[in-house]
XYZ file of C-alpha atoms in Angstrom:
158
model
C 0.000 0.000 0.000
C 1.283 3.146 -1.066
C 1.506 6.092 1.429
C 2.501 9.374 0.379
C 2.329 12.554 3.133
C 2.406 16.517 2.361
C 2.075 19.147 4.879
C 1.141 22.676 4.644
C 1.522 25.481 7.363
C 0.235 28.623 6.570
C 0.803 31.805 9.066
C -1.646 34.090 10.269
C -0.882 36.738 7.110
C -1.235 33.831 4.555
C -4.370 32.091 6.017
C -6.613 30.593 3.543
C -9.861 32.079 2.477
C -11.457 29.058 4.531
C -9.444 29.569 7.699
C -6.780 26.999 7.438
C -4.273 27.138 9.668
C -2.238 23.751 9.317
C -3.053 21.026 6.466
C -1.749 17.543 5.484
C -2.365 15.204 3.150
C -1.923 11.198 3.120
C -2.440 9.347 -0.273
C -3.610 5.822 -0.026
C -4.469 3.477 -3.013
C -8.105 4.624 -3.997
C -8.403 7.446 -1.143
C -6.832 10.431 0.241
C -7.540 11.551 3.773
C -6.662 15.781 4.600
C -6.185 16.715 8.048
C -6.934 20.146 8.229
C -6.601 22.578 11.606
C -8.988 25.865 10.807
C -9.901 28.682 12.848
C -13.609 30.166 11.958
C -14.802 33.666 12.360
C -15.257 33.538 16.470
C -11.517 32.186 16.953
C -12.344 28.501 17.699
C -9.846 26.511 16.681
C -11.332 22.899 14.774
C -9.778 20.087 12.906
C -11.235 18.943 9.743
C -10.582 15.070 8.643
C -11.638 15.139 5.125
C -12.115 11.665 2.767
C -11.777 12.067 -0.726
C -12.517 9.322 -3.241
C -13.063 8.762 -6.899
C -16.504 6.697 -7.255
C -17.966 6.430 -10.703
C -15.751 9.154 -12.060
C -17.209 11.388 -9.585
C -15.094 12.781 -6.401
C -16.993 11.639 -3.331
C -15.642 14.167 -0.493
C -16.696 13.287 3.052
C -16.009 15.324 6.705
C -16.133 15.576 10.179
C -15.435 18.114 12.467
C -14.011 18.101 15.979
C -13.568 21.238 17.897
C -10.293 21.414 20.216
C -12.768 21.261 23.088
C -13.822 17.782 22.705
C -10.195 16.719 21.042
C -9.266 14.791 24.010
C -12.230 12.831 24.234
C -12.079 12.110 20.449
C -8.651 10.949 20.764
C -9.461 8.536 23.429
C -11.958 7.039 21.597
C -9.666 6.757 18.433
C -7.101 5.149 20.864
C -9.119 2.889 22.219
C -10.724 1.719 18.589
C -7.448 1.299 17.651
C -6.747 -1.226 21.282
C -9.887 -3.175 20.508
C -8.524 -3.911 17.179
C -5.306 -5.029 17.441
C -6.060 -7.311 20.305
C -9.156 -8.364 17.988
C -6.493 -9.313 15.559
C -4.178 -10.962 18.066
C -7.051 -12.810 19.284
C -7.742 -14.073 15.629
C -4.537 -15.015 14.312
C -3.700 -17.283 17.807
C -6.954 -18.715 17.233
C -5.988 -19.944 13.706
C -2.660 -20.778 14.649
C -4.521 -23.253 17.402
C -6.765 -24.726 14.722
C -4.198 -25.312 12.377
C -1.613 -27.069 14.613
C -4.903 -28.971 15.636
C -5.402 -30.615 12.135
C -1.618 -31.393 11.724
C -2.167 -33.045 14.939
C -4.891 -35.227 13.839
C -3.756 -35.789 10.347
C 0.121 -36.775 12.317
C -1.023 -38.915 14.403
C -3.247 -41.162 11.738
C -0.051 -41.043 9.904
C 2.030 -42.420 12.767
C -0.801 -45.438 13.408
C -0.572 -46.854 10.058
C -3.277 -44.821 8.706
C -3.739 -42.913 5.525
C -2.344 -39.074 6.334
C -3.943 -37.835 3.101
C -7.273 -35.580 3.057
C -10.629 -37.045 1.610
C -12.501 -34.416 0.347
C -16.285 -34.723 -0.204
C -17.781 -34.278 -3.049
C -20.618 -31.087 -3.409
C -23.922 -33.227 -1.366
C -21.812 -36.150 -0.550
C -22.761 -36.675 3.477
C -19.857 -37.347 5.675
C -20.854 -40.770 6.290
C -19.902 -41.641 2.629
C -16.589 -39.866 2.978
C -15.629 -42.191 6.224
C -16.927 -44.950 4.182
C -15.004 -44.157 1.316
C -11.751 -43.375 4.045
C -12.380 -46.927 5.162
C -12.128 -48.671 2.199
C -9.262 -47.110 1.220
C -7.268 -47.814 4.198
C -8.420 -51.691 4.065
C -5.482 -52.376 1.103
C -7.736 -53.187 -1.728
C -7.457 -51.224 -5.106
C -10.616 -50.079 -6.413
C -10.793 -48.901 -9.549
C -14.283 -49.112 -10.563
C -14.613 -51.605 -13.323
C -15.703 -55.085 -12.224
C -13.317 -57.483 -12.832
C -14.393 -60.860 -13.435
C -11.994 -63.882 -13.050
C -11.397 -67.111 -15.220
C -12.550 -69.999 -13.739
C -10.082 -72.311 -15.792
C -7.099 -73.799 -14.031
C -4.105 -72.223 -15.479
C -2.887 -76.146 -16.899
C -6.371 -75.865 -19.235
């Protein structure tokens, strides 16, 4: 994913017609997200978080506003988003590391009593009853190949 960052700090003398004071810009792959720090007409400092995209060959702009009042509390809740999700992640990827140590388990262990250590897979509607069945029969040594095969009764001296 490419990232690419700008930053723009304008002074009291140059501040833009829309009260910037501070802007920056990070590019992603299909988005761009401007942070912008304005001042409006009574003095109160805000920051803007602006999401551009193209959608259709139209650019779909999207904002929120927080006000340096409630900037703490926003930031909490940003850090705390960010908590849950990383330990979601965590969570997720031991979980799958569990599960798959658990089948190489279970297929290691058939493989170390004898048995077959290959998958059967079922076919689309096939219960698993048939698949065991079909397991079985392949682990009882006899070739199958489909085709009856039907054998002489002659003695070989005929």
């Amino acid at each position: 994913m490419e990232q690419q960052k700008s930053t723009l700090v304008l002074g009291k003398e140059n501040m833009g017609i829309r009260g910037e004071l501070y802007t920056t810009q990070v590019n992603l792959e299909n988005r761009s997200y401007f942070f912008n720090v304005k001042e409006n007409r009574n003095g109160d400092v805000f920051l803007q978080i602006v999401e551009s995209k193209i959608k259709d060959g139209v650019d779909d702009r999207r904002a929120i506003v927080v006000f340096a009042e409630d900037m703490q509390r926003f930031l909490k809740g940003m850090t705390e988003s960010l908590d849950f999700i990383e330990k979601d992640s965590k969570e997720k990827s031991k979980a799958k590391a569990a599960k798959k140590a658990e089948k190489e388990a279970k297929y290691s262990k058939s493989a170390n009593s004898g048995g077959a250590s290959k998958k059967v897979y079922r076919r689309k509607g096939e219960s698993r009853l048939v698949a065991e069945r079909k397991r079985e029969r392949e682990d009882d040594g006899i070739k199958r190949t489909g085709r009856i095969h039907v054998a002489s009764k002659r003695n070989v001296e005929d």
